[in-house]
């Protein structure tokens, strides 16, 4: 049920995403569904929602507050493949 709700919300959010964000969203969410680290999962979801709401400045605040080791795990695990284009954006935060 949770997965269905997640997919439904992605479809709704997908209407406001750029093609690059759309290409990143599906694999990112699929990978996130298997993430065991609850804090990392919450961080990724929060940042994803903020980006889709056009609140990129608020993402910077979240990144600065987030655990540095977990941030590196996020970069290594999630900012690759179709999401690689967003890696530099996060590295500059």
C-alpha angles and dihedrals in degrees: 000000000000090000091052091051090048092051092047092051090049091054092052093045089045090071090070098042130104117239089257092052091048091052090052098042102067098049091040093053092044090052091043091055088066096044111122097192103090094194092052091047091052091047093052093047092048093049091045091053092047092050091049091049090054092248099129091148089062090053088062090057091051093048093051091051096045124101108270095223092050090046089057090049089052091051093048098042103034109023096068136088111017090359094055090098089066095048094087090050090057093042090057091055 
